[in-house]
Amino acid sequence: MFSLQADVYKDRREALVKRHIEGRGISDKAVLDAMRTVERHKFVPQDQVSQAYEDHPLPIGYGQTISQPYIVAYMTQVIKPKPHMKVLEIGTGSGYQAAVLAEIVRKVYTIEIVPEHGKMAAERLKKLGYDNVEVKVGDGYKGWEEHAPYDAIVVTAGAESVPPPLLDQLKEGGRMVIPVGPAFATQSLMLIEKRKGKAVTKNLMPVIFVPFTRSEKK
């Protein structure tokens, strides 16, 4: 049965990708396909659905946001995702970035410190058929050692410095993308490549992400 509503969302998604993502230089076909496939309106609160295909962050509750679509696409492209890869994400939020990654890579492990978001994201991703995503509620600073090493790590919260456990859990030759800088101020989106056990860093662009929060038990 034809759904006019579904068609409208598809058209909006296509317009978003053409103008703000492909139009701003994202060229990886797998990333573009993922951005066209993942239904962002299903990852935002009901009162934000009308804004789902605008290219800006949106509030999702508990002081958190869903990232700007261009930034999601950019961070995904930066790690050079491939079908064989295993990726760790820090900061699940609503699950949108995890879903984009899951469209491309073999397995996504994602950690969320806010229990309410972690539970909702896990249920949402399962309902949408993302069987290759595993969600954990916990302190992302520590990573997820059980499943390490990872081909890539995507951090979606601004950290004052790169958490050493994440570098330890990154595979040799792997890539991490992470915002680094002070809370509630302009941060630097950094690309970190692990070469001979050391971090080789590159400053990509200025960004503003919600702060990287820690559990009380450190």
PDB file of C-alpha atoms in Angstrom:
ATOM      1  CA  MET A   1       0.000   0.000   0.000  1.00  0.00           C
ATOM      2  CA  PHE A   2       1.371   3.408  -0.991  1.00  0.00           C
ATOM      3  CA  SER A   3       2.179   5.691   1.937  1.00  0.00           C
ATOM      4  CA  LEU A   4       2.282   9.392   1.173  1.00  0.00           C
ATOM      5  CA  GLN A   5       3.938  10.075   4.541  1.00  0.00           C
ATOM      6  CA  ALA A   6       6.727   7.577   3.853  1.00  0.00           C
ATOM      7  CA  ASP A   7       7.210   9.106   0.405  1.00  0.00           C
ATOM      8  CA  VAL A   8       7.509  12.594   1.920  1.00  0.00           C
ATOM      9  CA  TYR A   9      10.192  11.421   4.349  1.00  0.00           C
ATOM     10  CA  LYS A  10      12.081   9.681   1.552  1.00  0.00           C
ATOM     11  CA  ASP A  11      11.987  12.848  -0.546  1.00  0.00           C
ATOM     12  CA  ARG A  12      13.161  14.958   2.403  1.00  0.00           C
ATOM     13  CA  ARG A  13      15.969  12.514   3.122  1.00  0.00           C
ATOM     14  CA  GLU A  14      17.086  12.572  -0.503  1.00  0.00           C
ATOM     15  CA  ALA A  15      17.035  16.370  -0.539  1.00  0.00           C
ATOM     16  CA  LEU A  16      19.090  16.458   2.677  1.00  0.00           C
ATOM     17  CA  VAL A  17      21.702  14.106   1.249  1.00  0.00           C
ATOM     18  CA  LYS A  18      21.955  15.890  -2.093  1.00  0.00           C
ATOM     19  CA  ARG A  19      22.217  19.400  -0.686  1.00  0.00           C
ATOM     20  CA  HIS A  20      23.957  19.115   2.663  1.00  0.00           C
ATOM     21  CA  ILE A  21      25.925  15.867   2.516  1.00  0.00           C
ATOM     22  CA  GLU A  22      26.873  14.996  -1.046  1.00  0.00           C
ATOM     23  CA  GLY A  23      26.722  18.704  -1.835  1.00  0.00           C
ATOM     24  CA  ARG A  24      29.326  19.430   0.840  1.00  0.00           C
ATOM     25  CA  GLY A  25      31.840  16.873  -0.333  1.00  0.00           C
ATOM     26  CA  ILE A  26      30.890  13.522   1.190  1.00  0.00           C
ATOM     27  CA  SER A  27      31.751  11.101  -1.611  1.00  0.00           C
ATOM     28  CA  ASP A  28      31.938   7.608  -0.084  1.00  0.00           C
ATOM     29  CA  LYS A  29      29.122   5.682  -1.804  1.00  0.00           C
ATOM     30  CA  ALA A  30      28.492   3.411   1.179  1.00  0.00           C
ATOM     31  CA  VAL A  31      28.144   6.428   3.475  1.00  0.00           C
ATOM     32  CA  LEU A  32      25.800   8.215   1.071  1.00  0.00           C
ATOM     33  CA  ASP A  33      23.694   5.062   0.706  1.00  0.00           C
ATOM     34  CA  ALA A  34      23.503   4.702   4.491  1.00  0.00           C
ATOM     35  CA  MET A  35      22.422   8.319   4.922  1.00  0.00           C
ATOM     36  CA  ARG A  36      19.721   7.785   2.316  1.00  0.00           C
ATOM     37  CA  THR A  37      18.556   4.584   4.020  1.00  0.00           C
ATOM     38  CA  VAL A  38      18.480   5.373   7.745  1.00  0.00           C
ATOM     39  CA  GLU A  39      15.212   7.071   8.699  1.00  0.00           C
ATOM     40  CA  ARG A  40      16.330   9.897  10.978  1.00  0.00           C
ATOM     41  CA  HIS A  41      12.739  10.777  11.903  1.00  0.00           C
ATOM     42  CA  LYS A  42      12.566   7.487  13.804  1.00  0.00           C
ATOM     43  CA  PHE A  43      15.499   8.515  16.011  1.00  0.00           C
ATOM     44  CA  VAL A  44      14.136  11.845  17.291  1.00  0.00           C
ATOM     45  CA  PRO A  45      11.376  12.700  19.797  1.00  0.00           C
ATOM     46  CA  GLN A  46       7.896  13.073  18.331  1.00  0.00           C
ATOM     47  CA  ASP A  47       7.936  16.857  18.745  1.00  0.00           C
ATOM     48  CA  GLN A  48      11.126  17.047  16.635  1.00  0.00           C
ATOM     49  CA  VAL A  49       9.993  14.880  13.706  1.00  0.00           C
ATOM     50  CA  SER A  50       9.208  17.874  11.491  1.00  0.00           C
ATOM     51  CA  GLN A  51      12.861  18.947  11.852  1.00  0.00           C
ATOM     52  CA  ALA A  52      14.359  15.478  11.307  1.00  0.00           C
ATOM     53  CA  TYR A  53      15.670  16.211   7.808  1.00  0.00           C
ATOM     54  CA  GLU A  54      17.102  19.642   8.540  1.00  0.00           C
ATOM     55  CA  ASP A  55      20.885  19.708   8.739  1.00  0.00           C
ATOM     56  CA  HIS A  56      21.321  20.570  12.396  1.00  0.00           C
ATOM     57  CA  PRO A  57      21.441  18.813  15.777  1.00  0.00           C
ATOM     58  CA  LEU A  58      18.206  18.201  17.677  1.00  0.00           C
ATOM     59  CA  PRO A  59      17.526  17.754  21.407  1.00  0.00           C
ATOM     60  CA  ILE A  60      16.645  14.187  22.427  1.00  0.00           C
ATOM     61  CA  GLY A  61      16.297  14.690  26.172  1.00  0.00           C
ATOM     62  CA  TYR A  62      18.525  14.295  29.258  1.00  0.00           C
ATOM     63  CA  GLY A  63      20.777  17.088  27.996  1.00  0.00           C
ATOM     64  CA  GLN A  64      21.755  15.129  24.884  1.00  0.00           C
ATOM     65  CA  THR A  65      21.392  15.746  21.148  1.00  0.00           C
ATOM     66  CA  ILE A  66      21.250  13.823  17.903  1.00  0.00           C
ATOM     67  CA  SER A  67      24.144  15.056  15.766  1.00  0.00           C
ATOM     68  CA  GLN A  68      23.861  17.116  12.609  1.00  0.00           C
ATOM     69  CA  PRO A  69      23.470  14.742   9.618  1.00  0.00           C
ATOM     70  CA  TYR A  70      26.475  16.213   7.798  1.00  0.00           C
ATOM     71  CA  ILE A  71      28.676  15.587  10.841  1.00  0.00           C
ATOM     72  CA  VAL A  72      27.384  12.014  11.145  1.00  0.00           C
ATOM     73  CA  ALA A  73      28.238  11.404   7.490  1.00  0.00           C
ATOM     74  CA  TYR A  74      31.609  13.148   7.792  1.00  0.00           C
ATOM     75  CA  MET A  75      32.675  11.187  10.883  1.00  0.00           C
ATOM     76  CA  THR A  76      31.560   7.964   9.228  1.00  0.00           C
ATOM     77  CA  GLN A  77      33.510   8.699   6.051  1.00  0.00           C
ATOM     78  CA  VAL A  78      36.633   9.625   8.034  1.00  0.00           C
ATOM     79  CA  ILE A  79      36.993   6.130   9.525  1.00  0.00           C
ATOM     80  CA  LYS A  80      36.874   4.633   5.992  1.00  0.00           C
ATOM     81  CA  PRO A  81      34.191   2.047   6.842  1.00  0.00           C
ATOM     82  CA  LYS A  82      34.271  -1.339   5.114  1.00  0.00           C
ATOM     83  CA  PRO A  83      31.922  -4.354   5.324  1.00  0.00           C
ATOM     84  CA  HIS A  84      34.383  -6.511   7.314  1.00  0.00           C
ATOM     85  CA  MET A  85      34.922  -3.952  10.068  1.00  0.00           C
ATOM     86  CA  LYS A  86      34.087  -4.005  13.772  1.00  0.00           C
ATOM     87  CA  VAL A  87      33.446  -0.512  15.134  1.00  0.00           C
ATOM     88  CA  LEU A  88      33.109   0.875  18.662  1.00  0.00           C
ATOM     89  CA  GLU A  89      30.924   3.938  19.179  1.00  0.00           C
ATOM     90  CA  ILE A  90      31.017   6.001  22.362  1.00  0.00           C
ATOM     91  CA  GLY A  91      27.801   7.940  22.983  1.00  0.00           C
ATOM     92  CA  THR A  92      24.849   6.000  21.554  1.00  0.00           C
ATOM     93  CA  GLY A  93      22.281   8.733  22.152  1.00  0.00           C
ATOM     94  CA  SER A  94      19.191   7.839  20.134  1.00  0.00           C
ATOM     95  CA  GLY A  95      21.110   5.253  18.083  1.00  0.00           C
ATOM     96  CA  TYR A  96      21.252   7.205  14.810  1.00  0.00           C
ATOM     97  CA  GLN A  97      25.033   7.132  14.307  1.00  0.00           C
ATOM     98  CA  ALA A  98      25.075   3.444  15.237  1.00  0.00           C
ATOM     99  CA  ALA A  99      22.415   2.727  12.616  1.00  0.00           C
ATOM    100  CA  VAL A 100      24.385   4.569   9.925  1.00  0.00           C
ATOM    101  CA  LEU A 101      27.495   2.568  10.810  1.00  0.00           C
ATOM    102  CA  ALA A 102      25.501  -0.674  10.924  1.00  0.00           C
ATOM    103  CA  GLU A 103      24.376  -0.160   7.341  1.00  0.00           C
ATOM    104  CA  ILE A 104      28.027  -0.451   6.274  1.00  0.00           C
ATOM    105  CA  VAL A 105      30.121  -2.470   8.738  1.00  0.00           C
ATOM    106  CA  ARG A 106      29.887  -6.015  10.086  1.00  0.00           C
ATOM    107  CA  LYS A 107      29.398  -5.196  13.773  1.00  0.00           C
ATOM    108  CA  VAL A 108      28.831  -2.094  15.904  1.00  0.00           C
ATOM    109  CA  TYR A 109      29.367  -2.006  19.661  1.00  0.00           C
ATOM    110  CA  THR A 110      28.000   1.169  21.205  1.00  0.00           C
ATOM    111  CA  ILE A 111      28.118   2.524  24.762  1.00  0.00           C
ATOM    112  CA  GLU A 112      25.735   5.030  26.346  1.00  0.00           C
ATOM    113  CA  ILE A 113      26.132   6.447  29.854  1.00  0.00           C
ATOM    114  CA  VAL A 114      22.512   7.672  30.196  1.00  0.00           C
ATOM    115  CA  PRO A 115      20.491   4.544  31.082  1.00  0.00           C
ATOM    116  CA  GLU A 116      17.245   5.892  29.600  1.00  0.00           C
ATOM    117  CA  HIS A 117      18.893   6.566  26.237  1.00  0.00           C
ATOM    118  CA  GLY A 118      20.716   3.241  26.255  1.00  0.00           C
ATOM    119  CA  LYS A 119      17.519   1.286  26.848  1.00  0.00           C
ATOM    120  CA  MET A 120      15.503   3.232  24.275  1.00  0.00           C
ATOM    121  CA  ALA A 121      18.255   3.026  21.649  1.00  0.00           C
ATOM    122  CA  ALA A 122      18.647  -0.729  22.121  1.00  0.00           C
ATOM    123  CA  GLU A 123      14.895  -1.246  21.703  1.00  0.00           C
ATOM    124  CA  ARG A 124      14.713   1.096  18.707  1.00  0.00           C
ATOM    125  CA  LEU A 125      17.644  -0.497  16.877  1.00  0.00           C
ATOM    126  CA  LYS A 126      16.283  -3.982  17.475  1.00  0.00           C
ATOM    127  CA  LYS A 127      12.817  -2.974  16.261  1.00  0.00           C
ATOM    128  CA  LEU A 128      14.334  -1.485  13.101  1.00  0.00           C
ATOM    129  CA  GLY A 129      16.203  -4.718  12.384  1.00  0.00           C
ATOM    130  CA  TYR A 130      19.772  -3.715  13.248  1.00  0.00           C
ATOM    131  CA  ASP A 131      20.839  -7.117  14.534  1.00  0.00           C
ATOM    132  CA  ASN A 132      24.514  -6.234  14.104  1.00  0.00           C
ATOM    133  CA  VAL A 133      24.432  -3.556  16.830  1.00  0.00           C
ATOM    134  CA  GLU A 134      25.041  -4.280  20.508  1.00  0.00           C
ATOM    135  CA  VAL A 135      24.263  -1.560  23.062  1.00  0.00           C
ATOM    136  CA  LYS A 136      25.793  -1.294  26.524  1.00  0.00           C
ATOM    137  CA  VAL A 137      24.968   1.164  29.304  1.00  0.00           C
ATOM    138  CA  GLY A 138      28.208   2.256  30.922  1.00  0.00           C
ATOM    139  CA  ASP A 139      31.173   4.616  31.051  1.00  0.00           C
ATOM    140  CA  GLY A 140      32.492   5.034  27.522  1.00  0.00           C
ATOM    141  CA  TYR A 141      35.860   6.275  28.796  1.00  0.00           C
ATOM    142  CA  LYS A 142      36.736   2.667  29.564  1.00  0.00           C
ATOM    143  CA  GLY A 143      35.726   1.419  26.125  1.00  0.00           C
ATOM    144  CA  TRP A 144      34.500  -2.157  25.741  1.00  0.00           C
ATOM    145  CA  GLU A 145      37.568  -4.299  26.247  1.00  0.00           C
ATOM    146  CA  GLU A 146      35.722  -7.589  25.868  1.00  0.00           C
ATOM    147  CA  HIS A 147      35.312  -7.100  22.109  1.00  0.00           C
ATOM    148  CA  ALA A 148      38.594  -5.266  21.364  1.00  0.00           C
ATOM    149  CA  PRO A 149      40.526  -4.612  19.227  1.00  0.00           C
ATOM    150  CA  TYR A 150      38.355  -2.454  16.970  1.00  0.00           C
ATOM    151  CA  ASP A 151      38.985  -1.483  13.367  1.00  0.00           C
ATOM    152  CA  ALA A 152      37.639   1.981  14.155  1.00  0.00           C
ATOM    153  CA  ILE A 153      36.211   4.020  17.028  1.00  0.00           C
ATOM    154  CA  VAL A 154      33.697   6.858  16.732  1.00  0.00           C
ATOM    155  CA  VAL A 155      33.270   9.165  19.732  1.00  0.00           C
ATOM    156  CA  THR A 156      30.220  11.431  19.678  1.00  0.00           C
ATOM    157  CA  ALA A 157      30.906  13.515  22.795  1.00  0.00           C
ATOM    158  CA  GLY A 158      33.523  16.167  23.449  1.00  0.00           C
ATOM    159  CA  ALA A 159      36.410  14.884  25.580  1.00  0.00           C
ATOM    160  CA  GLU A 160      39.043  17.059  27.252  1.00  0.00           C
ATOM    161  CA  SER A 161      41.644  14.533  26.097  1.00  0.00           C
ATOM    162  CA  VAL A 162      41.743  11.185  24.311  1.00  0.00           C
ATOM    163  CA  PRO A 163      40.865   8.383  26.769  1.00  0.00           C
ATOM    164  CA  PRO A 164      43.894   6.018  26.905  1.00  0.00           C
ATOM    165  CA  PRO A 165      41.686   2.872  27.066  1.00  0.00           C
ATOM    166  CA  LEU A 166      40.207   3.766  23.675  1.00  0.00           C
ATOM    167  CA  LEU A 167      43.613   4.040  22.047  1.00  0.00           C
ATOM    168  CA  ASP A 168      44.586   0.726  23.652  1.00  0.00           C
ATOM    169  CA  GLN A 169      41.474  -0.924  22.182  1.00  0.00           C
ATOM    170  CA  LEU A 170      42.060   0.453  18.682  1.00  0.00           C
ATOM    171  CA  LYS A 171      43.588  -2.046  16.267  1.00  0.00           C
ATOM    172  CA  GLU A 172      47.015  -1.325  14.817  1.00  0.00           C
ATOM    173  CA  GLY A 173      46.342   0.756  11.713  1.00  0.00           C
ATOM    174  CA  GLY A 174      42.881   1.606  13.005  1.00  0.00           C
ATOM    175  CA  ARG A 175      41.237   5.034  12.953  1.00  0.00           C
ATOM    176  CA  MET A 176      39.448   6.953  15.702  1.00  0.00           C
ATOM    177  CA  VAL A 177      37.445  10.140  15.260  1.00  0.00           C
ATOM    178  CA  ILE A 178      36.838  12.166  18.420  1.00  0.00           C
ATOM    179  CA  PRO A 179      35.986  15.765  19.399  1.00  0.00           C
ATOM    180  CA  VAL A 180      38.642  17.069  21.815  1.00  0.00           C
ATOM    181  CA  GLY A 181      38.356  20.259  23.828  1.00  0.00           C
ATOM    182  CA  PRO A 182      36.569  22.004  26.693  1.00  0.00           C
ATOM    183  CA  ALA A 183      32.930  21.371  27.579  1.00  0.00           C
ATOM    184  CA  PHE A 184      30.332  23.724  26.074  1.00  0.00           C
ATOM    185  CA  ALA A 185      32.937  25.425  23.886  1.00  0.00           C
ATOM    186  CA  THR A 186      34.461  24.919  20.452  1.00  0.00           C
ATOM    187  CA  GLN A 187      36.334  21.640  20.204  1.00  0.00           C
ATOM    188  CA  SER A 188      38.583  20.136  17.535  1.00  0.00           C
ATOM    189  CA  LEU A 189      37.368  17.098  15.678  1.00  0.00           C
ATOM    190  CA  MET A 190      40.449  14.881  15.605  1.00  0.00           C
ATOM    191  CA  LEU A 191      41.377  11.903  13.472  1.00  0.00           C
ATOM    192  CA  ILE A 192      43.684   9.537  15.323  1.00  0.00           C
ATOM    193  CA  GLU A 193      45.479   6.720  13.526  1.00  0.00           C
ATOM    194  CA  LYS A 194      47.308   4.042  15.488  1.00  0.00           C
ATOM    195  CA  ARG A 195      50.740   3.401  14.037  1.00  0.00           C
ATOM    196  CA  LYS A 196      53.242   1.170  15.823  1.00  0.00           C
ATOM    197  CA  GLY A 197      51.180   1.540  18.971  1.00  0.00           C
ATOM    198  CA  LYS A 198      51.327   5.344  18.902  1.00  0.00           C
ATOM    199  CA  ALA A 199      48.664   7.930  18.143  1.00  0.00           C
ATOM    200  CA  VAL A 200      49.153   9.977  14.989  1.00  0.00           C
ATOM    201  CA  THR A 201      46.692  12.874  15.120  1.00  0.00           C
ATOM    202  CA  LYS A 202      45.168  15.213  12.577  1.00  0.00           C
ATOM    203  CA  ASN A 203      42.931  18.194  13.294  1.00  0.00           C
ATOM    204  CA  LEU A 204      39.892  18.009  11.004  1.00  0.00           C
ATOM    205  CA  MET A 205      37.506  20.861  11.874  1.00  0.00           C
ATOM    206  CA  PRO A 206      36.031  22.914  14.734  1.00  0.00           C
ATOM    207  CA  VAL A 207      32.895  21.370  16.275  1.00  0.00           C
ATOM    208  CA  ILE A 208      30.718  21.637  19.373  1.00  0.00           C
ATOM    209  CA  PHE A 209      29.551  18.378  20.955  1.00  0.00           C
ATOM    210  CA  VAL A 210      27.873  17.700  24.298  1.00  0.00           C
ATOM    211  CA  PRO A 211      30.456  16.893  26.991  1.00  0.00           C
ATOM    212  CA  PHE A 212      31.932  13.428  27.434  1.00  0.00           C
ATOM    213  CA  THR A 213      30.444  12.454  30.800  1.00  0.00           C
ATOM    214  CA  ARG A 214      31.897   9.948  33.238  1.00  0.00           C
ATOM    215  CA  SER A 215      30.323   7.691  35.799  1.00  0.00           C
ATOM    216  CA  GLU A 216      30.910   8.616  39.427  1.00  0.00           C
ATOM    217  CA  LYS A 217      32.965   5.447  39.901  1.00  0.00           C
ATOM    218  CA  LYS A 218      36.092   6.098  37.895  1.00  0.00           C
TER     219      LYS A 218
END
